[in-house]
Short mmCIF file of C-alpha atoms in Angstrom, two decimals:
data_model
loop_
_atom_site.label_atom_id
_atom_site.label_comp_id
_atom_site.label_asym_id
_atom_site.label_seq_id
_atom_site.Cartn_x
_atom_site.Cartn_y
_atom_site.Cartn_z
CA MET G 17 9.59 -8.66 -22.16
CA SER G 18 7.77 -8.11 -25.40
CA ASP G 19 5.08 -5.13 -25.87
CA ASN G 20 2.60 -7.84 -26.57
CA GLN G 21 3.30 -9.55 -23.03
CA ILE G 22 3.07 -6.42 -21.38
CA ASP G 23 -0.30 -5.56 -22.96
CA THR G 24 -1.56 -9.12 -21.61
CA ILE G 25 -0.62 -7.85 -18.16
CA LEU G 26 -2.19 -4.43 -18.97
CA SER G 27 -5.44 -6.18 -20.11
CA GLN G 28 -5.51 -7.60 -16.40
CA LEU G 29 -5.37 -4.53 -14.31
CA THR G 30 -8.30 -2.35 -13.95
CA PHE G 31 -7.56 1.31 -14.23
CA ASN G 32 -9.96 3.70 -12.81
CA GLY G 33 -11.73 6.49 -14.32
CA ASP G 34 -8.53 8.55 -14.64
CA GLY G 35 -6.88 5.94 -16.17
CA LEU G 36 -4.69 5.26 -12.95
CA VAL G 37 -3.86 2.68 -10.72
CA PRO G 38 -2.32 2.81 -7.24
CA ALA G 39 0.90 1.41 -7.04
CA ILE G 40 2.33 0.36 -3.25
CA ALA G 41 6.35 0.04 -3.13
CA GLN G 42 7.61 -2.05 -0.53
CA GLN G 43 11.44 -2.96 -0.13
CA PHE G 44 11.88 -6.31 -1.10
CA ASP G 45 14.14 -7.68 1.83
CA THR G 46 13.09 -5.84 4.58
CA GLY G 47 9.03 -5.51 3.77
CA GLU G 48 8.98 -1.96 4.61
CA VAL G 49 6.32 -0.02 2.97
CA LEU G 50 8.15 2.80 1.38
CA MET G 51 5.33 4.73 -0.40
CA MET G 52 2.20 4.96 -2.73
CA ALA G 53 1.61 6.53 -5.66
CA TRP G 54 -0.11 5.85 -9.19
CA MET G 55 0.57 4.42 -12.47
CA ASN G 56 -1.19 4.58 -15.91
CA ALA G 57 -0.48 2.18 -18.44
CA ASP G 58 2.54 3.94 -19.77
CA ALA G 59 4.00 3.77 -16.23
CA VAL G 60 3.40 0.34 -15.94
CA ARG G 61 4.71 -0.63 -19.12
CA GLU G 62 7.94 1.52 -18.69
CA THR G 63 8.36 0.01 -15.11
CA ILE G 64 8.28 -3.53 -16.87
CA LYS G 65 10.53 -2.89 -19.76
CA THR G 66 12.98 -1.17 -17.98
CA GLY G 67 13.00 -2.50 -14.46
CA ARG G 68 13.17 1.09 -12.89
CA VAL G 69 9.87 2.13 -11.07
CA CYS G 70 8.12 4.85 -13.06
CA TYR G 71 4.73 6.50 -11.80
CA TRP G 72 2.47 9.26 -13.10
CA SER G 73 2.76 12.42 -11.40
CA ARG G 74 -0.83 13.51 -10.82
CA SER G 75 0.36 17.16 -10.02
CA ARG G 76 2.73 17.25 -13.19
CA GLN G 77 0.47 14.89 -15.44
CA ALA G 78 3.80 13.49 -16.90
CA LEU G 79 5.49 9.84 -16.31
CA TRP G 80 7.55 10.28 -12.78
CA ARG G 81 10.55 8.36 -13.26
CA LYS G 82 11.28 7.69 -9.45
CA GLY G 83 14.38 9.03 -8.98
CA GLU G 84 15.23 10.47 -12.40
CA SER G 85 16.68 14.00 -10.99
CA SER G 86 17.75 12.65 -7.32
CA GLY G 87 19.63 9.32 -8.18
CA GLN G 88 17.39 7.67 -5.86
CA THR G 89 15.72 5.08 -7.92
CA GLN G 90 13.71 1.83 -7.35
CA SER G 91 14.73 -1.22 -9.03
CA LEU G 92 12.00 -3.65 -9.52
CA THR G 93 12.36 -6.92 -7.98
CA GLU G 94 8.89 -8.20 -8.46
CA PHE G 95 5.38 -6.70 -9.80
CA ARG G 96 2.28 -8.11 -8.46
CA TRP G 97 -1.11 -7.10 -8.22
CA ASP G 98 -4.37 -7.87 -5.80
CA CYS G 99 -7.47 -10.04 -6.43
CA ASP G 100 -9.47 -7.22 -7.64
CA THR G 101 -6.84 -6.33 -10.31
CA ASP G 102 -7.08 -2.49 -9.08
CA THR G 103 -3.81 -2.40 -7.09
CA ILE G 104 -0.55 -2.87 -8.02
CA LEU G 105 2.29 -3.85 -5.16
CA VAL G 106 6.17 -3.36 -6.53
CA GLN G 107 8.64 -5.10 -4.48
CA VAL G 108 11.63 -2.65 -5.03
CA ASP G 109 15.07 -2.15 -4.10
CA GLN G 110 15.36 1.35 -3.14
CA ILE G 111 18.31 3.46 -3.65
CA GLY G 112 19.25 6.19 -0.73
CA VAL G 113 15.78 7.18 0.31
CA ALA G 114 11.92 7.04 -0.56
CA CYS G 115 10.43 10.07 0.68
CA HIS G 116 11.02 13.45 -0.71
CA THR G 117 11.42 14.37 2.89
CA GLY G 118 14.64 12.51 3.27
CA ARG G 119 12.86 9.81 5.13
CA ARG G 120 13.67 6.41 4.62
CA ASN G 121 9.60 5.77 3.81
CA CYS G 122 6.50 8.17 3.27
CA PHE G 123 4.45 6.47 6.31
CA TYR G 124 6.19 8.66 9.32
CA MET G 125 3.28 10.08 10.54
CA ALA G 126 1.65 7.80 13.51
CA LEU G 127 -0.61 7.93 16.23
CA ARG G 128 1.12 6.99 19.35
CA ASP G 129 -0.31 6.94 22.83
CA GLY G 130 -2.90 9.29 21.61
CA GLU G 131 -0.60 11.73 20.17
CA VAL G 132 0.48 12.47 16.55
CA THR G 133 3.90 11.56 16.30
CA GLU G 134 6.70 11.56 13.68
CA ILE G 135 8.31 8.22 13.93
CA ALA G 136 11.11 8.69 11.74
CA ASP G 137 13.83 11.21 11.18
CA VAL G 138 15.53 12.66 8.00
CA ILE G 139 18.45 9.98 7.22
CA THR G 140 21.68 12.23 7.92
CA ASP G 141 24.11 8.97 8.40
CA PRO G 142 24.81 7.41 4.79
CA ASP G 143 24.98 4.06 6.51
CA GLU G 144 21.30 4.12 7.08
CA LEU G 145 20.59 4.63 3.41
CA TYR G 146 19.25 1.48 1.19
CA SER G 147 21.98 0.19 -1.14
CA LYS G 148 24.51 2.77 -1.77
CA MET R 10 -9.45 8.36 22.26
CA SER R 11 -11.89 11.29 22.56
CA ASP R 12 -13.64 12.30 19.47
CA ASN R 13 -12.09 15.66 19.62
CA GLN R 14 -8.35 13.91 19.51
CA ILE R 15 -9.99 12.21 16.34
CA ASP R 16 -11.01 15.26 14.84
CA THR R 17 -7.70 16.58 15.13
CA ILE R 18 -6.06 13.33 13.32
CA LEU R 19 -8.94 13.43 10.67
CA SER R 20 -8.07 17.44 10.04
CA GLN R 21 -4.65 16.20 8.91
CA LEU R 22 -5.92 13.48 6.46
CA THR R 23 -6.46 14.69 2.82
CA PHE R 24 -9.56 12.83 1.33
CA ASN R 25 -10.24 12.88 -2.21
CA GLY R 26 -13.26 14.35 -4.07
CA ASP R 27 -15.02 11.08 -2.79
CA GLY R 28 -14.17 11.81 0.66
CA LEU R 29 -11.95 9.00 0.47
CA VAL R 30 -8.53 8.10 1.37
CA PRO R 31 -6.78 4.60 0.27
CA ALA R 32 -5.60 2.50 3.34
CA ILE R 33 -2.92 0.10 3.05
CA ALA R 34 -2.77 -2.72 5.78
CA GLN R 35 0.49 -4.37 6.54
CA GLN R 36 0.68 -7.52 9.23
CA PHE R 37 2.70 -5.57 11.73
CA ASP R 38 4.95 -8.39 12.56
CA THR R 39 5.95 -10.09 9.35
CA GLY R 40 5.55 -6.96 7.25
CA GLU R 41 3.66 -8.83 4.55
CA VAL R 42 1.25 -6.26 2.67
CA LEU R 43 -2.33 -7.71 3.23
CA MET R 44 -4.35 -5.73 1.23
CA MET R 45 -5.40 -1.65 -0.02
CA ALA R 46 -8.89 -0.60 0.51
CA TRP R 47 -10.53 2.70 1.20
CA MET R 48 -11.31 4.51 4.46
CA ASN R 49 -13.81 7.40 4.60
CA ALA R 50 -14.04 9.91 7.50
CA ASP R 51 -16.13 7.46 9.52
CA ALA R 52 -14.24 4.42 8.96
CA VAL R 53 -11.20 6.18 10.51
CA ARG R 54 -13.10 7.51 13.27
CA GLU R 55 -14.30 3.87 13.84
CA THR R 56 -10.73 2.24 13.27
CA ILE R 57 -9.03 4.56 15.86
CA LYS R 58 -11.90 4.35 18.54
CA THR R 59 -12.39 0.35 18.33
CA GLY R 60 -9.04 -0.82 17.28
CA ARG R 61 -10.58 -3.16 15.14
CA VAL R 62 -9.97 -1.70 11.21
CA CYS R 63 -13.13 -0.49 9.35
CA TYR R 64 -12.72 0.36 5.61
CA TRP R 65 -15.51 2.16 3.24
CA SER R 66 -16.87 -0.41 0.61
CA ARG R 67 -17.20 1.47 -2.52
CA SER R 68 -19.27 -1.16 -4.07
CA ARG R 69 -21.91 -1.33 -1.15
CA GLN R 70 -21.44 2.22 -0.06
CA ALA R 71 -21.44 1.23 3.51
CA LEU R 72 -19.10 0.97 6.38
CA TRP R 73 -17.11 -2.30 6.14
CA ARG R 74 -15.90 -3.57 9.06
CA LYS R 75 -13.46 -6.00 8.27
CA GLY R 76 -14.31 -9.60 9.44
CA GLU R 77 -17.67 -8.63 10.74
CA SER R 78 -19.27 -11.75 8.94
CA SER R 79 -16.28 -14.02 8.48
CA GLY R 80 -14.68 -13.42 11.91
CA GLN R 81 -11.12 -12.51 9.98
CA THR R 82 -10.73 -9.35 11.56
CA GLN R 83 -7.93 -6.98 11.62
CA SER R 84 -6.71 -5.36 15.09
CA LEU R 85 -4.72 -2.22 14.79
CA THR R 86 -1.55 -2.06 16.22
CA GLU R 87 -0.49 1.10 14.80
CA PHE R 88 -2.10 3.97 12.38
CA ARG R 89 0.30 5.71 10.45
CA TRP R 90 -0.05 8.13 7.16
CA ASP R 91 2.24 9.50 4.64
CA CYS R 92 4.14 12.86 3.92
CA ASP R 93 1.18 13.98 1.35
CA THR R 94 -1.23 13.03 4.30
CA ASP R 95 -3.19 11.01 1.37
CA THR R 96 -2.34 7.68 2.29
CA ILE R 97 -2.94 5.38 5.48
CA LEU R 98 -1.03 2.57 6.41
CA VAL R 99 -2.49 0.45 9.22
CA GLN R 100 -0.25 -2.29 10.85
CA VAL R 101 -2.60 -4.72 11.87
CA ASP R 102 -2.70 -8.06 13.28
CA GLN R 103 -4.53 -10.32 10.97
CA ILE R 104 -7.04 -13.19 12.15
CA GLY R 105 -7.10 -15.73 9.51
CA VAL R 106 -6.69 -14.59 6.14
CA ALA R 107 -6.97 -11.10 4.66
CA CYS R 108 -8.15 -12.03 1.20
CA HIS R 109 -11.50 -12.98 0.39
CA THR R 110 -10.16 -15.64 -2.18
CA GLY R 111 -8.80 -17.41 1.06
CA ARG R 112 -5.30 -16.40 0.85
CA ARG R 113 -3.26 -14.81 3.08
CA ASN R 114 -3.09 -11.52 1.20
CA CYS R 115 -4.36 -9.97 -1.56
CA PHE R 116 -1.51 -9.64 -3.91
CA TYR R 117 -1.10 -13.25 -4.85
CA MET R 118 -0.78 -12.27 -9.10
CA ALA R 119 2.60 -11.64 -10.01
CA LEU R 120 4.73 -11.60 -13.21
CA ARG R 121 7.57 -14.13 -12.94
CA ASP R 122 9.85 -15.17 -15.80
CA GLY R 123 7.65 -13.29 -18.03
CA GLU R 124 4.47 -15.10 -17.10
CA VAL R 125 1.31 -14.03 -14.93
CA THR R 126 1.77 -16.40 -11.94
CA GLU R 127 -0.64 -17.13 -9.05
CA ILE R 128 2.07 -16.99 -6.60
CA ALA R 129 -0.11 -17.93 -3.22
CA ASP R 130 -2.37 -20.71 -2.73
CA VAL R 131 -5.58 -20.78 -0.56
CA ILE R 132 -4.80 -21.49 2.94
CA THR R 133 -6.18 -25.12 3.73
CA ASP R 134 -3.97 -25.65 6.58
CA PRO R 135 -5.20 -24.02 9.81
CA ASP R 136 -1.28 -23.66 10.66
CA GLU R 137 -0.73 -21.39 8.17
CA LEU R 138 -3.36 -18.88 9.09
CA TYR R 139 -2.35 -15.63 11.14
CA SER R 140 -3.24 -15.63 14.98
CA LYS R 141 -6.13 -17.79 15.55
#
């Protein structure tokens, strides 16, 4: 896509006061919600241009090319946004695992039967990883 | 659940400077990501206590009992949060549609073949609604 086309998309998104928009990542074929992070305009541009998901790290104040060091990248399968234009949904093909703890997704804390429960284990069996 | 138990959960969540945490709603059986909105501590408490999802409306600065006027409520099936404790994932059973535009979910704007495309129509056939 050309920079002009990406500018058109950027003009349709509503960034917050910090220039960021939340982005939900969902595994394209299973529907699993993998994580939520933030994108600035540069991260959106890079994600669309390269087809590799890139966030903005609020702690490092730098582009966060997901998987750059770990190899656990997210290939973009579809870029969506919502009715209010202030939330992005990226459908992705996750390599390995999404969560830095080694779990497939970040949402492994749950309330079950009135108790706080860890509902997912760290993946140790390579067969349980996403596309390898 | 008792208020004390809910206090324990609240103590595990990290609210932002405005006292809010983003909450992603996902249809429990299909995996469809329905919407993203915000919760404050009162909204979390009410959601867990009542089993009906309640957000915080940033525009109205008031609790937003989803579906209170439309009847298109979200019944909580599971309350989860992420490794950073700063994002909630509510798995829900959506009645009707989630989006105020009349679409099943809010993420109907997509980039396809380099074009901005509306990928979902407003639901007019009652058979296409969620649990009625």
